[in-house]
Short mmCIF file of C-alpha atoms and ligand atoms in Angstrom, two decimals:
data_model
loop_
_atom_site.label_atom_id
_atom_site.label_comp_id
_atom_site.label_asym_id
_atom_site.label_seq_id
_atom_site.Cartn_x
_atom_site.Cartn_y
_atom_site.Cartn_z
CA UNK A 786 5.92 15.79 4.91
CA UNK A 787 6.51 18.99 6.80
CA UNK A 788 3.60 21.33 5.97
CA UNK A 789 5.90 24.27 5.18
CA UNK A 790 7.82 22.17 2.68
CA UNK A 791 4.59 20.90 1.14
CA UNK A 792 3.47 24.46 0.78
CA UNK A 793 6.66 25.46 -0.98
CA UNK A 794 6.43 22.45 -3.31
CA UNK A 795 2.82 23.17 -4.11
CA UNK A 796 3.59 26.80 -4.81
CA UNK A 797 6.46 25.76 -7.10
CA UNK A 798 4.24 23.29 -8.95
CA UNK A 799 1.63 25.97 -9.39
CA UNK A 800 4.19 28.47 -10.62
CA UNK A 801 5.48 25.91 -13.12
CA UNK A 802 1.96 25.41 -14.41
CA UNK A 803 1.33 29.15 -14.53
CA UNK A 804 4.44 29.65 -16.61
CA UNK A 805 3.98 26.58 -18.77
CA UNK A 806 0.64 27.38 -20.22
CA UNK A 807 0.57 31.14 -20.57
CA UNK A 808 2.29 30.72 -23.93
CA UNK A 809 0.11 27.85 -25.08
CA UNK A 810 -3.26 29.40 -24.18
CA UNK A 811 -2.60 32.86 -25.60
CA UNK A 812 -1.77 32.39 -29.28
CA UNK A 813 -1.02 35.48 -31.35
CA UNK A 814 -4.38 35.43 -33.12
CA UNK A 815 -6.22 35.59 -29.82
CA UNK A 816 -4.03 38.41 -28.54
CA UNK A 817 -4.78 40.44 -31.67
CA UNK A 818 -8.51 40.03 -31.07
CA UNK A 819 -8.30 41.22 -27.47
CA UNK A 820 -8.13 44.93 -28.10
CA UNK A 821 -11.47 45.01 -29.93
CA UNK A 822 -14.92 44.74 -28.28
CA UNK A 823 -15.49 43.28 -24.81
CA UNK A 824 -17.67 40.50 -26.14
CA UNK A 825 -14.83 39.12 -28.26
CA UNK A 826 -12.72 38.16 -25.21
CA UNK A 827 -12.12 34.42 -25.45
CA UNK A 828 -13.66 32.70 -22.43
CA UNK A 829 -11.20 29.80 -22.68
CA UNK A 830 -8.20 32.02 -22.02
CA UNK A 831 -9.14 32.30 -18.36
CA UNK A 832 -8.84 29.02 -16.50
CA UNK A 833 -11.14 28.56 -13.52
CA UNK A 834 -9.42 25.24 -12.83
CA UNK A 835 -6.08 26.96 -12.49
CA UNK A 836 -7.59 29.66 -10.29
CA UNK A 837 -9.08 26.94 -8.10
CA UNK A 838 -5.52 25.71 -7.41
CA UNK A 839 -4.73 29.12 -5.91
CA UNK A 840 -7.81 28.81 -3.69
CA UNK A 841 -6.45 25.43 -2.52
CA UNK A 842 -3.11 27.00 -1.62
CA UNK A 843 -4.67 29.91 0.26
CA UNK A 844 -7.56 28.16 2.01
CA UNK A 845 -6.45 24.54 2.33
CA UNK A 846 -2.65 24.70 2.58
CA UNK A 847 -2.29 28.04 4.37
CA UNK A 848 -5.73 28.21 6.01
CA UNK A 849 -7.06 31.11 8.11
CA UNK A 850 -4.88 34.16 7.42
CA UNK A 851 -6.00 37.15 9.48
CA UNK A 852 -4.11 40.40 9.02
CA UNK A 853 -0.83 40.43 10.92
CA UNK A 854 -0.61 36.63 11.25
CA UNK A 855 2.24 34.36 10.17
CA UNK A 856 -0.15 32.56 7.85
CA UNK A 857 -0.90 35.87 6.14
CA UNK A 858 2.82 36.44 5.66
CA UNK A 859 3.12 33.03 3.97
CA UNK A 860 0.31 34.04 1.62
CA UNK A 861 2.16 37.31 0.92
CA UNK A 862 5.30 35.42 -0.14
CA UNK A 863 3.31 33.00 -2.24
CA UNK A 864 1.47 35.76 -4.13
CA UNK A 865 4.55 37.84 -4.64
CA UNK A 866 6.47 34.94 -6.19
CA UNK A 867 3.48 34.00 -8.33
CA UNK A 868 3.16 37.55 -9.76
CA UNK A 869 6.92 37.74 -10.35
CA UNK A 870 6.91 34.41 -12.15
CA UNK A 871 4.33 35.90 -14.51
CA UNK A 872 6.68 38.76 -15.33
CA UNK A 873 5.24 41.49 -13.12
CA UNK A 874 7.32 43.78 -10.99
CA UNK A 875 6.08 43.55 -7.43
CA UNK A 876 6.33 45.69 -4.36
CA UNK A 877 5.24 44.93 -0.84
CA UNK A 878 3.51 47.69 1.09
CA UNK A 879 3.74 47.47 4.85
CA UNK A 880 1.78 49.55 7.30
CA UNK A 881 0.85 49.33 10.97
CA UNK A 882 -2.49 47.82 11.98
CA UNK A 883 -4.16 47.38 15.33
CA UNK A 884 -5.12 43.72 15.67
CA UNK A 885 -7.56 42.33 18.22
CA UNK A 886 -6.21 39.39 20.23
CA UNK A 887 -9.11 37.27 21.41
CA UNK A 888 -8.77 36.16 25.04
CA UNK A 889 -12.10 34.30 25.18
CA UNK A 890 -15.67 35.05 26.21
CA UNK A 891 -18.38 33.41 28.31
CA UNK A 892 -22.10 33.84 28.86
CA UNK A 893 -24.36 32.09 31.38
CA UNK A 894 -27.72 32.74 32.92
CA UNK A 895 -27.88 33.26 36.68
CA UNK A 896 -30.68 32.61 39.19
CA UNK A 897 -33.39 30.06 38.42
CA UNK A 898 -32.08 29.46 34.90
CA UNK A 899 -28.42 28.54 34.69
CA UNK A 900 -27.97 27.75 30.97
CA UNK A 901 -24.44 28.09 29.64
CA UNK A 902 -23.91 29.47 26.13
CA UNK A 903 -20.94 29.23 23.76
CA UNK A 904 -20.32 32.80 22.61
CA UNK A 905 -17.37 34.21 20.68
CA UNK A 906 -15.96 37.60 21.59
CA UNK A 907 -16.82 40.26 19.03
CA UNK A 908 -13.47 41.53 17.71
CA UNK A 909 -12.49 44.88 19.32
CA UNK A 910 -15.08 44.38 22.07
CA UNK A 911 -14.33 46.13 25.35
CA UNK A 912 -13.02 43.67 27.96
CA UNK A 913 -14.91 43.19 31.19
CA UNK A 914 -17.47 41.27 33.21
CA UNK A 915 -21.07 42.37 33.67
CA UNK A 916 -24.18 40.85 35.20
CA UNK A 917 -27.57 42.28 34.26
CA UNK A 918 -31.03 41.56 33.00
CA UNK A 919 -31.26 40.62 29.30
CA UNK A 920 -33.64 42.60 27.07
CA UNK A 921 -34.64 41.81 23.49
CA UNK A 922 -33.49 44.80 21.41
CA UNK A 923 -34.48 43.55 17.95
CA UNK A 924 -31.96 44.61 15.31
CA UNK A 925 -30.38 47.19 17.62
CA UNK A 926 -31.94 50.31 16.11
CA UNK A 927 -32.03 53.24 18.56
CA UNK A 928 -35.83 52.96 18.99
CA UNK A 929 -35.47 49.28 19.89
CA UNK A 930 -33.04 50.10 22.70
CA UNK A 931 -35.37 52.32 24.76
CA UNK A 932 -35.44 49.81 27.66
CA UNK A 933 -31.75 48.86 27.49
CA UNK A 934 -30.21 51.24 30.07
CA UNK A 935 -28.27 49.21 32.64
CA UNK A 936 -29.19 45.99 30.80
CA UNK A 937 -27.67 43.45 28.44
CA UNK A 938 -29.08 44.07 24.95
CA UNK A 939 -29.87 40.97 22.88
CA UNK A 940 -29.56 41.96 19.20
CA UNK A 941 -30.04 39.98 15.99
CA UNK A 942 -27.73 40.25 12.96
CA UNK A 943 -29.09 42.20 9.98
CA UNK A 944 -29.64 45.65 8.48
CA UNK A 945 -27.10 47.60 10.56
CA UNK A 946 -23.41 46.82 10.89
CA UNK A 947 -22.39 45.14 14.14
CA UNK A 948 -20.36 48.20 15.14
CA UNK A 949 -23.45 50.37 14.69
CA UNK A 950 -25.59 48.05 16.82
CA UNK A 951 -23.04 48.03 19.65
CA UNK A 952 -22.59 51.82 19.45
CA UNK A 953 -26.40 52.28 19.60
CA UNK A 954 -26.60 49.97 22.64
CA UNK A 955 -23.78 51.83 24.40
CA UNK A 956 -25.46 55.17 23.64
CA UNK A 957 -28.71 53.83 25.15
CA UNK A 958 -26.82 52.96 28.35
CA UNK A 959 -26.66 49.18 27.91
CA UNK A 960 -23.85 47.52 29.89
CA UNK A 961 -23.19 44.77 27.34
CA UNK A 962 -24.40 43.32 24.03
CA UNK A 963 -25.30 39.77 23.06
CA UNK A 964 -25.40 39.57 19.26
CA UNK A 965 -26.72 36.51 17.46
CA UNK A 966 -26.76 35.24 13.89
CA UNK A 967 -29.90 35.54 11.79
CA UNK A 968 -29.48 31.99 10.47
CA UNK A 969 -28.07 28.70 11.69
CA UNK A 970 -24.53 28.59 13.07
CA UNK A 971 -22.42 31.62 13.80
CA UNK A 972 -20.20 34.10 11.97
CA UNK A 973 -17.23 36.23 12.95
CA UNK A 974 -18.29 39.68 14.10
CA UNK A 975 -16.04 42.71 14.38
CA UNK A 976 -16.40 46.31 15.48
CA UNK A 977 -13.22 47.23 13.51
CA UNK A 978 -12.23 49.72 16.23
CA UNK A 979 -12.29 49.43 20.03
CA UNK A 980 -15.88 49.31 21.34
CA UNK A 981 -17.27 50.94 24.50
CA UNK A 982 -18.96 47.90 26.14
CA UNK A 983 -18.41 44.10 26.16
CA UNK A 984 -20.03 42.34 23.20
CA UNK A 985 -20.31 38.67 22.25
CA UNK A 986 -21.69 36.74 19.30
CA UNK A 987 -23.97 33.68 19.55
CA UNK A 988 -25.15 31.20 16.93
CA UNK A 989 -28.65 31.69 15.51
CA UNK A 990 -29.85 28.67 17.47
CA UNK A 991 -28.58 29.92 20.84
CA UNK A 992 -29.73 33.47 20.21
CA UNK A 993 -33.23 32.41 19.18
CA UNK A 994 -33.51 30.12 22.23
CA UNK A 995 -32.53 33.00 24.50
CA UNK A 996 -34.97 35.37 22.81
CA UNK A 997 -37.80 32.82 23.05
CA UNK A 998 -37.09 32.26 26.75
CA UNK A 999 -37.23 36.03 27.40
CA UNK A 1000 -40.81 36.17 26.14
CA UNK A 1001 -42.03 34.26 29.21
CA UNK A 1002 -39.39 34.91 31.91
CA UNK A 1003 -37.16 37.81 32.87
CA UNK A 1004 -33.58 36.53 32.71
CA UNK A 1005 -30.32 37.73 34.18
CA UNK A 1006 -27.01 36.81 32.57
CA UNK A 1007 -23.33 37.01 33.40
CA UNK A 1008 -21.20 38.10 30.44
CA UNK A 1009 -17.40 38.14 30.34
CA UNK A 1010 -15.04 39.14 27.52
CA UNK A 1011 -11.26 39.22 27.57
CA UNK A 1012 -9.27 40.68 24.72
CA UNK A 1013 -6.38 42.99 23.98
CA UNK A 1014 -5.24 44.98 20.99
CA UNK A 1015 -1.78 44.61 19.51
CA UNK A 1016 0.21 46.50 16.90
CA UNK A 1017 0.96 44.29 13.89
CA UNK A 1018 2.11 44.73 10.31
CA UNK A 1019 -0.31 44.74 7.36
CA UNK A 1020 0.98 43.72 3.94
CA UNK A 1021 -0.34 44.56 0.47
CA UNK A 1022 1.19 42.92 -2.57
CA UNK A 1023 1.24 45.16 -5.64
CA UNK A 1024 2.05 43.68 -9.06
CA UNK A 1025 2.81 46.30 -11.68
CA UNK A 1026 3.12 46.46 -15.46
CA UNK A 1027 3.72 49.79 -17.14
CA UNK A 1028 1.48 50.83 -20.04
CA UNK A 1029 2.01 53.55 -22.63
CA UNK A 1030 -1.10 55.68 -21.98
CA UNK A 1031 0.12 57.33 -18.78
CA UNK A 1032 -3.06 56.16 -17.07
CA UNK A 1033 -3.56 53.30 -14.59
CA UNK A 1034 -6.16 50.64 -13.87
CA UNK A 1035 -6.25 48.82 -10.53
CA UNK A 1036 -7.62 45.31 -10.09
CA UNK A 1037 -7.79 44.31 -6.44
CA UNK A 1038 -8.82 41.49 -4.14
CA UNK A 1039 -8.32 41.11 -0.41
CA UNK A 1040 -6.37 38.01 0.60
CA UNK A 1041 -6.74 38.23 4.37
CA UNK A 1042 -9.46 36.15 6.02
CA UNK A 1043 -11.32 36.25 9.30
CA UNK A 1044 -9.46 34.36 12.07
CA UNK A 1045 -12.08 31.64 12.41
CA UNK A 1046 -12.33 30.43 8.83
CA UNK A 1047 -10.10 29.46 5.89
CA UNK A 1048 -11.60 32.16 3.65
CA UNK A 1049 -11.97 30.09 0.48
CA UNK A 1050 -14.85 32.06 -1.01
CA UNK A 1051 -14.07 35.15 1.12
CA UNK A 1052 -11.68 35.84 -0.45
CA UNK A 1053 -9.47 33.07 -1.77
CA UNK A 1054 -11.82 33.18 -4.76
CA UNK A 1055 -11.15 36.85 -5.55
CA UNK A 1056 -7.41 36.50 -4.97
CA UNK A 1057 -7.32 33.49 -7.28
CA UNK A 1058 -9.20 35.35 -10.01
CA UNK A 1059 -6.79 38.28 -9.57
CA UNK A 1060 -3.79 36.00 -10.11
CA UNK A 1061 -5.34 34.22 -13.07
CA UNK A 1062 -6.28 37.60 -14.57
CA UNK A 1063 -2.62 38.55 -14.14
CA UNK A 1064 -1.62 35.43 -16.06
CA UNK A 1065 -4.03 36.15 -18.91
CA UNK A 1066 -3.09 39.85 -19.08
CA UNK A 1067 0.61 38.96 -19.15
CA UNK A 1068 -0.02 37.63 -22.66
CA UNK A 1069 -2.06 40.59 -23.89
CA UNK A 1070 -1.29 44.15 -24.86
CA UNK A 1071 -2.95 46.81 -22.70
CA UNK A 1072 -2.74 50.57 -23.06
CA UNK A 1073 -2.83 51.48 -19.38
CA UNK A 1074 -0.48 50.68 -16.55
CA UNK A 1075 -1.83 47.72 -14.60
CA UNK A 1076 -1.68 47.61 -10.82
CA UNK A 1077 -2.87 44.24 -9.56
CA UNK A 1078 -3.21 44.49 -5.81
CA UNK A 1079 -3.76 41.80 -3.20
CA UNK A 1080 -5.06 43.71 -0.19
CA UNK A 1081 -4.46 42.78 3.43
CA UNK A 1082 -6.57 43.99 6.35
CA UNK A 1083 -9.92 44.14 4.53
CA UNK A 1084 -11.58 42.13 7.27
CA UNK A 1085 -10.40 44.68 9.82
CA UNK A 1086 -12.29 47.46 8.07
CA UNK A 1087 -10.86 48.04 4.58
CA UNK A 1088 -7.66 49.16 6.27
CA UNK A 1089 -5.21 48.29 3.67
CA UNK A 1090 -6.98 49.44 0.56
CA UNK A 1091 -7.31 52.78 2.35
CA UNK A 1092 -3.61 52.71 2.96
CA UNK A 1093 -3.04 51.96 -0.74
CA UNK A 1094 -5.21 54.88 -1.81
CA UNK A 1095 -3.65 57.26 0.71
CA UNK A 1096 -0.07 56.52 -0.33
CA UNK A 1097 -0.82 57.47 -3.96
CA UNK A 1098 0.60 60.84 -4.96
CA UNK A 1099 -1.94 63.37 -6.32
CA UNK A 1100 -0.59 62.68 -9.83
CA UNK A 1101 -0.96 58.92 -9.41
CA UNK A 1102 -4.48 59.34 -8.13
CA UNK A 1103 -5.29 61.58 -11.06
CA UNK A 1104 -3.99 58.92 -13.45
CA UNK A 1105 -6.36 56.24 -12.11
CA UNK A 1106 -9.01 55.33 -14.67
CA UNK A 1107 -10.83 52.89 -12.44
CA UNK A 1108 -10.69 50.02 -9.99
CA UNK A 1109 -12.16 46.50 -10.18
CA UNK A 1110 -12.70 44.78 -6.82
CA UNK A 1111 -13.04 40.99 -6.72
CA UNK A 1112 -14.56 39.71 -3.48
CA UNK A 1113 -16.50 36.44 -2.91
CA UNK A 1114 -16.89 35.14 -6.43
CA UNK A 1115 -17.81 31.55 -6.08
CA UNK A 1116 -20.94 30.78 -4.07
CA UNK A 1117 -24.50 31.61 -5.13
CA UNK A 1118 -26.53 31.80 -8.31
CA UNK A 1119 -26.52 35.51 -9.05
CA UNK A 1120 -23.72 37.93 -9.79
CA UNK A 1121 -24.04 41.24 -8.01
CA UNK A 1122 -22.34 44.54 -8.71
CA UNK A 1123 -21.98 47.77 -6.78
CA UNK A 1124 -20.04 51.00 -7.30
CA UNK A 1125 -19.78 53.59 -10.07
CA UNK A 1126 -22.72 53.72 -12.44
CA UNK A 1127 -20.78 53.37 -15.72
CA UNK A 1128 -18.86 50.34 -14.49
CA UNK A 1129 -21.88 48.68 -12.88
CA UNK A 1130 -23.86 49.22 -16.10
CA UNK A 1131 -21.04 47.71 -18.16
CA UNK A 1132 -20.78 44.71 -15.80
CA UNK A 1133 -24.54 44.14 -16.10
CA UNK A 1134 -24.26 44.44 -19.86
CA UNK A 1135 -21.44 41.88 -20.03
CA UNK A 1136 -23.34 39.46 -17.76
CA UNK A 1137 -26.38 39.87 -20.01
CA UNK A 1138 -24.33 39.13 -23.14
CA UNK A 1139 -23.19 35.87 -21.56
CA UNK A 1140 -26.64 35.03 -20.18
CA UNK A 1141 -25.45 35.11 -16.55
CA UNK A 1142 -28.03 36.13 -13.91
CA UNK A 1143 -26.88 39.43 -12.41
CA UNK A 1144 -28.23 42.33 -10.39
CA UNK A 1145 -27.21 45.45 -8.54
CA UNK A 1146 -26.09 45.07 -4.93
CA UNK A 1147 -27.62 47.70 -2.68
CA UNK A 1148 -27.75 48.51 1.01
CA UNK A 1149 -24.97 48.35 3.57
CA UNK A 1150 -23.22 45.43 1.85
CA UNK A 1151 -22.57 47.57 -1.19
CA UNK A 1152 -19.91 49.46 0.80
CA UNK A 1153 -18.41 46.38 2.48
CA UNK A 1154 -15.33 45.78 0.36
CA UNK A 1155 -12.15 47.48 -0.86
CA UNK A 1156 -13.74 49.31 -3.81
CA UNK A 1157 -15.26 51.65 -1.18
CA UNK A 1158 -11.78 52.99 -0.34
CA UNK A 1159 -11.47 54.15 -3.96
CA UNK A 1160 -15.01 55.50 -4.28
CA UNK A 1161 -14.57 57.67 -1.21
CA UNK A 1162 -11.75 59.62 -2.87
CA UNK A 1163 -13.65 59.93 -6.15
CA UNK A 1164 -12.05 57.10 -8.13
CA UNK A 1165 -14.45 55.06 -10.27
CA UNK A 1166 -14.72 51.53 -8.93
CA UNK A 1167 -16.85 48.42 -9.26
CA UNK A 1168 -17.37 45.59 -6.79
CA UNK A 1169 -17.94 42.14 -8.31
CA UNK A 1170 -19.60 39.71 -5.95
CA UNK A 1171 -22.00 36.75 -5.90
CA UNK A 1172 -25.10 36.29 -3.81
CA UNK A 1173 -25.14 35.50 -0.10
CA UNK A 1174 -22.84 32.73 1.08
CA UNK A 1175 -24.34 30.66 3.94
CA UNK A 1176 -20.78 29.77 5.05
CA UNK A 1177 -19.60 33.43 5.10
CA UNK A 1178 -17.03 34.14 7.86
CA UNK A 1179 -17.29 30.62 9.24
CA UNK A 1180 -14.97 27.59 9.44
CA UNK A 1181 -17.12 26.05 6.69
CA UNK A 1182 -15.90 28.52 4.03
CA UNK A 1183 -13.65 25.83 2.52
CA UNK A 1184 -12.22 25.22 -0.97
CA UNK A 1185 -14.62 22.39 -1.80
CA UNK A 1186 -17.42 24.93 -2.26
CA UNK A 1187 -15.44 27.02 -4.74
CA UNK A 1188 -16.63 26.18 -8.25
CA UNK A 1189 -14.07 26.66 -11.04
CA UNK A 1190 -16.83 27.69 -13.46
CA UNK A 1191 -17.80 30.58 -11.19
CA UNK A 1192 -14.17 31.69 -11.10
CA UNK A 1193 -14.14 31.61 -14.91
CA UNK A 1194 -17.30 33.72 -14.99
CA UNK A 1195 -15.80 36.31 -12.66
CA UNK A 1196 -12.50 36.31 -14.55
CA UNK A 1197 -14.27 36.77 -17.87
CA UNK A 1198 -16.12 39.72 -16.39
CA UNK A 1199 -12.94 41.23 -15.00
CA UNK A 1200 -11.26 40.89 -18.42
CA UNK A 1201 -14.32 42.41 -20.10
CA UNK A 1202 -14.21 45.35 -17.69
CA UNK A 1203 -10.49 45.79 -18.35
CA UNK A 1204 -11.31 45.99 -22.06
CA UNK A 1205 -13.96 48.59 -21.29
CA UNK A 1206 -11.52 50.61 -19.17
CA UNK A 1207 -8.92 50.40 -21.95
CA UNK A 1208 -11.15 52.72 -23.96
CA UNK A 1209 -11.46 55.30 -21.18
N1 LIG B 1345 -16.55 39.99 1.45
C1 LIG B 1345 -17.05 40.65 2.60
C2 LIG B 1345 -18.08 41.71 2.32
C3 LIG B 1345 -19.38 41.27 1.79
C4 LIG B 1345 -20.09 40.24 2.35
C5 LIG B 1345 -19.93 42.00 0.77
C6 LIG B 1345 -21.31 39.89 1.85
C7 LIG B 1345 -21.14 41.66 0.27
C8 LIG B 1345 -21.84 40.61 0.81
C9 LIG B 1345 -15.94 41.35 3.33
O1 LIG B 1345 -14.80 40.59 3.41
C10 LIG B 1345 -16.40 41.70 4.71
O2 LIG B 1345 -16.72 40.83 5.48
N2 LIG B 1345 -16.49 42.99 5.00
C11 LIG B 1345 -16.94 43.47 6.25
C12 LIG B 1345 -16.99 44.97 6.28
C13 LIG B 1345 -15.77 45.72 5.95
C14 LIG B 1345 -16.05 47.19 6.02
C15 LIG B 1345 -14.63 45.32 6.79
C16 LIG B 1345 -18.39 43.13 6.53
O3 LIG B 1345 -19.18 43.15 5.58
O4 LIG B 1345 -18.70 42.91 7.70
ZN1 LIG B 1346 -14.44 39.67 1.56
#
């Protein structure tokens, strides 16, 4: 069958199931109970199995869906119809984005050693060809780049953002950067805005081999990166249901993925929980207006959630009680939360009530999702996440690793936080 047609049929089947059971799983007695304490929210009302079907559509049927791509636009249509079928009004928000178009990269040693590596261009890398000695620059902190002027800096993933590492190398006078993963395999790396010097990404294996070789022999390498930037369209999907309080709560999840992976956990999982939360909330009373937002462009640097926040009028911004961000909900043992203290404390409290292992997420990662766009303009927000995913930003981030029970956990938390925000 033609894949487009299959996609449409699958989406229709899913919509039918979404519609069919919202009545049967939300009896009146349960609805009445919902407005009381967070702990009384019925776990069975949220279906992780149903949410998993959305992950299948996004990650398996549609596949990689980077901002501005046709695949992303198919996901936009799918989500919009799904929200509308649940009774929400929807609006699409379109805004211009600068996308990086990868034209390939290469890296080989020259002279006595002629090894050939298999790098990927770092998104938004400068284009160009350089040949220079390679120096080990650790994690790319300024003090580790003292000997990098005129050289190629070899830098391991970790601690600093890739963009920061490349900016530090450029400031130290390096002519190019060779990044490598801090574990096996590779991940997509992006600078989010045009960089000053060519930069590539290697797997952990290749990077470690290069670093080990440098210990005994000075090495010279030839590095080439080709890429261009292109203006594309970013698309948020906003599902809306008016409440009587005059105040608004936003629940959001990014639905774009990196170009090199199907984005099942990152962030088919969050998008699926968003949609299933929409289904459950469709059967419940809620005092505040609900804005359920599927964000595009997160992987390009939180672009679209920023756009969402910026297009709010001062009155709309004032009316915002809080934001719940769902990103990477299915892999790992421990739940992690970052953001505003009251919301993080409530999330920890809810996890504790259910006996789910949970902790605070600190460091640079704590700012690495759409909630940060809300926090920076003073809106309370919480980021719900699970622990490190070994398949993060790789082709291996597929639907088979998404566990329905983890989606149920995240959904139950989101519903509990909505209850909490109802009282604010
Ligand atoms: N879901 C990730 C962020 C993430 C990964 C948070 C691991 C916590 C732990 C997100 O999609 C992402 O990759 N974000 C970018 C940064 C962002 C500012 C574009 C990242 O972390 O590199
Ligand atoms: Zn993500």
